Tab-separated table of C-alpha atoms in Angstrom:
chain	number	residue	atom	x	y	z
A	1	UNK	CA	43.518	-57.194	-43.495
A	2	UNK	CA	46.112	-54.987	-45.501
A	3	UNK	CA	48.843	-56.815	-47.199
A	4	UNK	CA	51.898	-56.085	-49.398
A	5	UNK	CA	52.779	-52.922	-47.650
A	6	UNK	CA	56.089	-51.700	-48.074
A	7	UNK	CA	58.300	-50.451	-45.080
A	8	UNK	CA	57.205	-47.421	-43.067
A	9	UNK	CA	55.114	-46.181	-40.327
A	10	UNK	CA	51.487	-46.285	-40.557
A	11	UNK	CA	48.002	-44.902	-38.984
A	12	UNK	CA	45.054	-46.813	-38.992
A	13	UNK	CA	41.225	-45.607	-37.915
A	14	UNK	CA	37.717	-46.448	-38.315
A	15	UNK	CA	35.941	-44.088	-40.237
A	16	UNK	CA	33.869	-41.837	-39.592
A	17	UNK	CA	33.214	-43.232	-36.007
A	18	UNK	CA	36.023	-45.100	-34.326
A	19	UNK	CA	39.393	-45.054	-32.632
A	20	UNK	CA	42.584	-44.807	-34.005
A	21	UNK	CA	46.218	-46.249	-33.889
A	22	UNK	CA	49.264	-44.113	-34.877
A	23	UNK	CA	53.034	-45.231	-35.220
A	24	UNK	CA	52.496	-48.542	-36.661
A	25	UNK	CA	56.205	-49.663	-37.883
A	26	UNK	CA	56.542	-52.173	-40.754
A	27	UNK	CA	59.786	-53.072	-42.042
A	28	UNK	CA	58.340	-54.585	-45.290
A	29	UNK	CA	58.096	-58.432	-43.713
A	30	UNK	CA	56.558	-58.347	-40.370
A	31	UNK	CA	53.112	-58.470	-39.487
A	32	UNK	CA	51.416	-56.159	-36.914
A	33	UNK	CA	48.256	-56.782	-35.171
A	34	UNK	CA	46.131	-53.876	-33.768
A	35	UNK	CA	42.716	-53.539	-32.074
A	36	UNK	CA	40.397	-50.732	-33.584
A	37	UNK	CA	37.138	-49.796	-31.744
A	38	UNK	CA	33.724	-49.209	-33.281
A	39	UNK	CA	31.740	-46.289	-31.821
A	40	UNK	CA	28.016	-46.968	-31.495
A	41	UNK	CA	25.948	-50.034	-30.012
A	42	UNK	CA	27.196	-53.490	-30.191
A	43	UNK	CA	26.484	-56.383	-27.905
A	44	UNK	CA	28.440	-59.694	-26.370
A	45	UNK	CA	26.763	-62.935	-25.462
A	46	UNK	CA	28.307	-64.660	-22.712
A	47	UNK	CA	27.169	-67.847	-20.867
A	48	UNK	CA	26.653	-68.784	-17.233
A	49	UNK	CA	28.115	-72.374	-17.467
A	50	UNK	CA	25.957	-75.050	-15.537
A	51	UNK	CA	27.756	-78.113	-16.707
A	52	UNK	CA	31.088	-79.274	-18.153
A	53	UNK	CA	29.549	-79.557	-21.766
A	54	UNK	CA	29.505	-75.754	-21.839
A	55	UNK	CA	33.099	-74.834	-21.619
A	56	UNK	CA	33.202	-74.054	-25.508
A	57	UNK	CA	30.490	-71.351	-24.500
A	58	UNK	CA	32.528	-69.524	-21.880
A	59	UNK	CA	34.230	-67.226	-24.582
A	60	UNK	CA	32.115	-64.227	-25.306
A	61	UNK	CA	31.110	-63.675	-28.866
A	62	UNK	CA	31.285	-59.993	-30.081
A	63	UNK	CA	29.105	-58.691	-32.740
A	64	UNK	CA	29.988	-55.354	-34.486
A	65	UNK	CA	27.963	-53.251	-36.433
A	66	UNK	CA	27.286	-49.810	-38.189
A	67	UNK	CA	26.885	-46.784	-35.556
A	68	UNK	CA	23.162	-46.402	-34.494
A	69	UNK	CA	22.365	-50.186	-35.447
A	70	UNK	CA	22.948	-53.526	-34.252
A	71	UNK	CA	23.729	-56.002	-36.745
A	72	UNK	CA	22.621	-59.697	-36.144
A	73	UNK	CA	25.482	-62.301	-37.401
A	74	UNK	CA	23.992	-65.169	-38.823
A	75	UNK	CA	25.759	-68.516	-37.294
A	76	UNK	CA	28.511	-70.095	-39.318
A	77	UNK	CA	28.883	-73.803	-40.371
A	78	UNK	CA	30.681	-74.549	-37.119
A	79	UNK	CA	28.278	-72.978	-34.620
A	80	UNK	CA	25.400	-74.971	-36.374
A	81	UNK	CA	27.371	-78.405	-36.236
A	82	UNK	CA	27.945	-77.567	-31.990
A	83	UNK	CA	23.980	-76.802	-32.009
A	84	UNK	CA	23.190	-80.123	-33.623
A	85	UNK	CA	25.073	-81.758	-30.974
A	86	UNK	CA	23.680	-80.191	-27.892
A	87	UNK	CA	20.290	-81.123	-26.632
A	88	UNK	CA	19.894	-78.855	-23.924
A	89	UNK	CA	17.527	-75.868	-24.179
A	90	UNK	CA	17.581	-73.091	-21.722
A	91	UNK	CA	14.467	-71.559	-20.428
A	92	UNK	CA	15.938	-68.250	-19.527
A	93	UNK	CA	17.986	-65.476	-21.103
A	94	UNK	CA	19.731	-62.605	-19.271
A	95	UNK	CA	20.098	-59.277	-20.435
A	96	UNK	CA	21.642	-56.047	-19.552
A	97	UNK	CA	22.131	-52.670	-21.035
A	98	UNK	CA	25.203	-50.557	-20.036
A	99	UNK	CA	24.198	-47.385	-18.307
A	100	UNK	CA	20.314	-47.981	-18.351
A	101	UNK	CA	17.841	-48.954	-16.022
A	102	UNK	CA	13.872	-49.370	-16.664
A	103	UNK	CA	14.047	-50.387	-20.439
A	104	UNK	CA	11.524	-52.758	-21.783
A	105	UNK	CA	12.999	-55.963	-22.757
A	106	UNK	CA	11.281	-59.051	-24.676
A	107	UNK	CA	12.219	-62.030	-26.688
A	108	UNK	CA	10.277	-63.488	-29.831
A	109	UNK	CA	10.633	-66.065	-32.353
A	110	UNK	CA	8.125	-66.064	-35.158
A	111	UNK	CA	4.867	-65.377	-33.733
A	112	UNK	CA	5.720	-66.261	-30.134
A	113	UNK	CA	6.694	-63.464	-27.872
A	114	UNK	CA	7.799	-63.436	-24.135
A	115	UNK	CA	6.643	-61.356	-21.333
A	116	UNK	CA	8.179	-57.797	-21.152
A	117	UNK	CA	10.366	-57.179	-18.242
A	118	UNK	CA	12.683	-53.999	-17.693
A	119	UNK	CA	16.510	-53.696	-17.245
A	120	UNK	CA	17.720	-53.408	-13.760
A	121	UNK	CA	14.696	-55.566	-12.294
A	122	UNK	CA	17.319	-58.577	-11.487
A	123	UNK	CA	19.726	-56.846	-9.326
A	124	UNK	CA	21.357	-60.125	-8.098
A	125	UNK	CA	22.693	-60.594	-11.839
A	126	UNK	CA	23.953	-56.723	-12.186
A	127	UNK	CA	22.968	-53.099	-11.744
A	128	UNK	CA	21.138	-53.066	-15.323
A	129	UNK	CA	20.320	-56.915	-15.825
A	130	UNK	CA	17.146	-58.454	-16.185
A	131	UNK	CA	15.969	-62.296	-16.705
A	132	UNK	CA	13.342	-63.254	-19.593
A	133	UNK	CA	11.516	-66.416	-19.444
A	134	UNK	CA	11.758	-67.960	-22.591
A	135	UNK	CA	10.406	-71.303	-21.688
A	136	UNK	CA	7.682	-71.074	-24.151
A	137	UNK	CA	9.898	-70.434	-27.169
A	138	UNK	CA	9.133	-73.122	-29.773
A	139	UNK	CA	12.371	-72.745	-31.443
A	140	UNK	CA	16.181	-73.286	-30.496
A	141	UNK	CA	16.906	-69.538	-30.913
A	142	UNK	CA	15.355	-66.416	-30.183
A	143	UNK	CA	15.628	-62.782	-30.790
A	144	UNK	CA	16.230	-60.510	-27.648
A	145	UNK	CA	14.693	-56.992	-28.402
A	146	UNK	CA	15.607	-53.653	-26.015
A	147	UNK	CA	13.394	-50.492	-26.760
A	148	UNK	CA	13.551	-46.973	-25.158
A	149	UNK	CA	16.980	-46.247	-26.196
A	150	UNK	CA	17.951	-43.183	-28.359
A	151	UNK	CA	20.729	-41.900	-30.191
A	152	UNK	CA	22.346	-38.341	-29.576
A	153	UNK	CA	19.970	-36.786	-31.844
A	154	UNK	CA	17.003	-38.298	-29.614
A	155	UNK	CA	16.308	-40.789	-32.495
A	156	UNK	CA	15.388	-44.301	-31.483
A	157	UNK	CA	18.021	-47.067	-31.556
A	158	UNK	CA	16.831	-50.736	-32.148
A	159	UNK	CA	18.932	-53.058	-29.937
A	160	UNK	CA	18.408	-56.536	-30.865
A	161	UNK	CA	20.497	-59.920	-30.520
A	162	UNK	CA	20.375	-63.534	-32.091
A	163	UNK	CA	20.458	-65.784	-29.104
A	164	UNK	CA	20.793	-69.727	-29.259
A	165	UNK	CA	18.909	-71.502	-26.747
A	166	UNK	CA	20.289	-74.888	-27.129
A	167	UNK	CA	23.278	-74.378	-24.979
A	168	UNK	CA	24.316	-76.200	-21.791
A	169	UNK	CA	24.653	-72.590	-20.229
A	170	UNK	CA	22.248	-69.504	-19.668
A	171	UNK	CA	22.775	-67.032	-22.545
A	172	UNK	CA	23.887	-63.414	-21.117
A	173	UNK	CA	23.367	-60.688	-23.600
A	174	UNK	CA	25.070	-57.274	-22.765
A	175	UNK	CA	24.682	-54.450	-24.848
A	176	UNK	CA	27.086	-51.740	-24.451
A	177	UNK	CA	27.786	-48.218	-26.420
A	178	UNK	CA	31.171	-47.642	-27.421
A	179	UNK	CA	32.261	-43.951	-27.205
A	180	UNK	CA	35.629	-42.855	-28.798
A	181	UNK	CA	37.572	-40.074	-27.186
A	182	UNK	CA	40.216	-37.975	-28.887
A	183	UNK	CA	42.824	-39.853	-27.616
A	184	UNK	CA	41.302	-42.944	-29.164
A	185	UNK	CA	40.482	-44.493	-26.024
A	186	UNK	CA	36.910	-45.694	-24.706
A	187	UNK	CA	35.449	-43.348	-22.510
A	188	UNK	CA	34.177	-44.591	-18.992
A	189	UNK	CA	32.924	-41.351	-17.143
A	190	UNK	CA	29.550	-41.596	-15.633
A	191	UNK	CA	27.149	-38.853	-14.858
A	192	UNK	CA	23.833	-39.525	-12.887
A	193	UNK	CA	21.426	-38.328	-10.689
A	194	UNK	CA	17.770	-37.554	-9.669
A	195	UNK	CA	15.139	-35.160	-10.714
A	196	UNK	CA	13.242	-33.919	-7.815
A	197	UNK	CA	9.851	-32.417	-8.459
A	198	UNK	CA	6.362	-32.278	-7.241
A	199	UNK	CA	5.269	-34.187	-10.495
A	200	UNK	CA	2.552	-36.773	-10.037
A	201	UNK	CA	3.775	-40.225	-8.712
A	202	UNK	CA	5.209	-42.387	-11.733
A	203	UNK	CA	5.434	-39.439	-13.901
A	204	UNK	CA	8.715	-39.446	-16.164
A	205	UNK	CA	10.773	-36.536	-17.215
A	206	UNK	CA	13.236	-36.246	-19.751
A	207	UNK	CA	16.912	-35.252	-19.222
A	208	UNK	CA	18.996	-33.818	-21.958
A	209	UNK	CA	22.841	-34.052	-21.848
A	210	UNK	CA	25.208	-31.539	-24.060
A	211	UNK	CA	28.666	-31.655	-24.383
A	212	UNK	CA	31.175	-28.887	-25.268
A	213	UNK	CA	30.801	-29.620	-28.834
A	214	UNK	CA	26.955	-29.127	-28.689
A	215	UNK	CA	26.241	-32.772	-29.127
A	216	UNK	CA	22.923	-33.690	-27.403
A	217	UNK	CA	21.815	-36.806	-25.753
A	218	UNK	CA	18.354	-37.370	-23.793
A	219	UNK	CA	17.085	-40.046	-21.781
A	220	UNK	CA	13.758	-40.374	-19.820
A	221	UNK	CA	14.002	-40.738	-16.144
A	222	UNK	CA	12.965	-43.968	-14.363
A	223	UNK	CA	9.544	-43.601	-12.318
A	224	UNK	CA	11.553	-42.747	-9.139
A	225	UNK	CA	13.153	-39.958	-11.133
A	226	UNK	CA	16.733	-41.111	-11.490
A	227	UNK	CA	18.652	-41.101	-14.599
A	228	UNK	CA	22.313	-42.272	-15.760
A	229	UNK	CA	24.450	-41.419	-18.675
A	230	UNK	CA	27.432	-43.764	-19.063
A	231	UNK	CA	30.574	-44.108	-21.385
A	232	UNK	CA	31.276	-40.391	-21.231
A	233	UNK	CA	34.639	-39.069	-22.279
A	234	UNK	CA	36.574	-36.276	-20.558
A	235	UNK	CA	35.411	-32.863	-21.207
A	236	UNK	CA	32.615	-30.175	-19.811
A	237	UNK	CA	28.967	-31.177	-19.843
A	238	UNK	CA	25.531	-29.611	-19.005
A	239	UNK	CA	22.390	-31.210	-18.081
A	240	UNK	CA	18.840	-29.828	-18.016
A	241	UNK	CA	15.181	-31.087	-17.572
A	242	UNK	CA	13.430	-30.931	-21.172
A	243	UNK	CA	10.650	-28.294	-20.787
A	244	UNK	CA	12.414	-26.863	-17.670
A	245	UNK	CA	15.615	-25.423	-19.463
A	246	UNK	CA	15.439	-22.246	-17.514
A	247	UNK	CA	15.129	-23.305	-14.014
A	248	UNK	CA	16.929	-26.690	-13.816
A	249	UNK	CA	20.215	-26.286	-15.956
A	250	UNK	CA	23.514	-27.419	-14.489
A	251	UNK	CA	26.631	-26.490	-16.505
A	252	UNK	CA	30.347	-27.035	-16.691
A	253	UNK	CA	30.383	-30.459	-15.328
A	254	UNK	CA	33.841	-32.023	-15.560
A	255	UNK	CA	34.747	-35.368	-16.504
A	256	UNK	CA	38.125	-36.928	-16.918
A	257	UNK	CA	37.044	-39.943	-19.000
A	258	UNK	CA	36.989	-42.398	-15.633
A	259	UNK	CA	35.214	-40.360	-13.028
A	260	UNK	CA	31.463	-40.506	-11.646
A	261	UNK	CA	29.724	-37.291	-11.015
A	262	UNK	CA	26.072	-37.270	-9.280
A	263	UNK	CA	23.816	-34.481	-9.476
A	264	UNK	CA	20.379	-33.001	-8.482
A	265	UNK	CA	18.019	-31.588	-11.004
A	266	UNK	CA	15.016	-29.905	-9.125
A	267	UNK	CA	12.117	-28.583	-10.566
A	268	UNK	CA	10.465	-25.803	-8.750
A	269	UNK	CA	6.643	-25.625	-7.709
A	270	UNK	CA	4.973	-23.773	-10.358
A	271	UNK	CA	3.924	-20.214	-8.645
A	272	UNK	CA	0.478	-19.339	-9.252
A	273	UNK	CA	-0.380	-16.103	-10.805
A	274	UNK	CA	-0.819	-12.984	-8.134
A	275	UNK	CA	-4.343	-12.460	-7.361
A	276	UNK	CA	-5.963	-9.625	-9.161
A	277	UNK	CA	-7.957	-6.883	-7.612
A	278	UNK	CA	-11.698	-7.388	-7.789
A	279	UNK	CA	-13.373	-5.530	-10.241
A	280	UNK	CA	-15.634	-3.551	-7.729
A	281	UNK	CA	-12.322	-2.089	-6.127
A	282	UNK	CA	-12.360	-4.428	-3.068
A	283	UNK	CA	-9.000	-6.295	-2.105
A	284	UNK	CA	-8.285	-10.169	-2.357
A	285	UNK	CA	-6.026	-11.989	0.066
A	286	UNK	CA	-4.935	-15.402	-1.181
A	287	UNK	CA	-3.010	-18.177	1.378
A	288	UNK	CA	-1.077	-20.889	0.048
A	289	UNK	CA	0.307	-23.920	2.125
A	290	UNK	CA	2.021	-27.015	0.741
A	291	UNK	CA	0.029	-30.031	1.015
A	292	UNK	CA	-2.520	-28.037	2.877
A	293	UNK	CA	-6.010	-29.238	1.162
A	294	UNK	CA	-8.763	-29.264	3.629
A	295	UNK	CA	-7.253	-27.088	6.259
A	296	UNK	CA	-9.311	-24.485	7.805
A	297	UNK	CA	-8.515	-20.706	7.533
A	298	UNK	CA	-9.848	-17.816	8.936
A	299	UNK	CA	-9.220	-14.031	8.302
A	300	UNK	CA	-9.750	-11.594	10.828
A	301	UNK	CA	-10.091	-7.702	10.281
A	302	UNK	CA	-8.765	-4.951	12.775
A	303	UNK	CA	-12.100	-4.934	14.601
A	304	UNK	CA	-12.369	-8.836	15.037
A	305	UNK	CA	-14.674	-9.806	12.120
A	306	UNK	CA	-13.876	-12.996	11.048
A	307	UNK	CA	-14.241	-14.982	8.019
A	308	UNK	CA	-13.110	-18.735	7.326
A	309	UNK	CA	-12.680	-21.300	4.503
A	310	UNK	CA	-10.914	-24.388	3.666
A	311	UNK	CA	-7.818	-24.719	1.559
A	312	UNK	CA	-8.843	-26.272	-1.986
A	313	UNK	CA	-7.123	-28.975	-3.946
A	314	UNK	CA	-4.651	-26.520	-5.210
A	315	UNK	CA	-3.570	-25.759	-1.531
A	316	UNK	CA	-5.117	-22.380	-1.838
A	317	UNK	CA	-7.644	-20.346	0.074
A	318	UNK	CA	-9.092	-17.067	-1.201
A	319	UNK	CA	-10.804	-14.319	0.578
A	320	UNK	CA	-12.137	-11.445	-1.705
A	321	UNK	CA	-14.388	-8.692	-1.767
A	322	UNK	CA	-12.366	-7.235	1.124
A	323	UNK	CA	-12.481	-3.418	2.103
A	324	UNK	CA	-9.300	-1.583	2.801
A	325	UNK	CA	-7.947	-2.547	6.337
A	326	UNK	CA	-5.424	-4.589	8.123
A	327	UNK	CA	-5.981	-8.205	8.405
A	328	UNK	CA	-4.791	-11.289	10.080
A	329	UNK	CA	-4.733	-14.583	8.122
A	330	UNK	CA	-4.519	-17.747	10.539
A	331	UNK	CA	-4.436	-21.192	8.941
A	332	UNK	CA	-5.286	-24.859	10.988
A	333	UNK	CA	-1.744	-26.194	12.324
A	334	UNK	CA	-0.161	-22.960	13.850
A	335	UNK	CA	0.251	-20.802	10.446
A	336	UNK	CA	-0.546	-17.199	10.906
A	337	UNK	CA	0.447	-14.021	9.158
A	338	UNK	CA	-0.343	-10.576	10.562
A	339	UNK	CA	-0.574	-6.995	9.298
A	340	UNK	CA	-1.797	-7.771	6.059
A	341	UNK	CA	-2.744	-4.177	4.910
A	342	UNK	CA	-5.379	-3.965	1.944
A	343	UNK	CA	-5.784	-0.530	0.181
A	344	UNK	CA	-9.259	-1.691	-1.130
A	345	UNK	CA	-8.003	-2.133	-4.787
A	346	UNK	CA	-4.755	-4.410	-4.420
A	347	UNK	CA	-4.153	-8.208	-4.227
A	348	UNK	CA	-1.933	-9.865	-1.710
A	349	UNK	CA	-0.842	-13.527	-1.638
A	350	UNK	CA	0.665	-15.123	1.297
A	351	UNK	CA	3.031	-18.188	1.026
A	352	UNK	CA	3.402	-20.234	4.065
A	353	UNK	CA	6.356	-22.392	3.886
């Protein structure tokens, strides 16, 4: 609140990370009320009403904080009085983190701690929602903690919320990240997609988002390979999978502050080293078939001599000590490659798609 201001036109802004309002006209006597947004993470506690006594809970309570941290606001005297009047204790707490799935969430109070659940596990409540069982909490309040969120520099951000339980409605904690655009409006674009690769099932990749100012955000994929960056302002963005920068980068993704763009990031199958010629001067032929482990392969030279072997766990079969000749490579399942010419000191690789 600013008081005793002379007549004039003013601007107000949140420094250093927040919105700005210009051309605030004062005549020396009037009062102007404005709304400013603070960039960073915060939370709202809403209530799913289950009886008439919960009507005073229907209004969400917003908690603001310094960028990068979530401040817990202790209840005031009125809230303590309201708590004393209510005897209903909730056995569930609902939670959502806007734009994030598969983040670990749990509640605790003193030495008690709930089972860990993941955001996005309660789709009936919302795309990013989960529900925590707090029936065992010995107190009338608990703290909800979300792990796995990182800031623009890749540093972990602790998301916590103080949640009263002795209400006649189920608390619903909603964590949101406020991003402020150059025009002072909250950014609402979403950039999501899928990382497609031949990684082991359940293996998690890390996706890095870079804006046109060079600011970076990174996020682990879900076990299914999906990712989502939400609340993005208008501009050009680039995506890349960490550790696969050369082969997965997608640049110049245009967002207007409101749209949603979906992409696929493909990690190519690593190519094996080309076979080396045998030390004694004989040649080598290597055959590769995706998912071909255990298939029978046979190599036939120009006069009908045949050698056979099975594809190994790397989906490869290798025939070495080959004299100069023209060969035909056959693999169970109808695969065939003819006219493979070995000069006696050369290696050759055949890749069946």
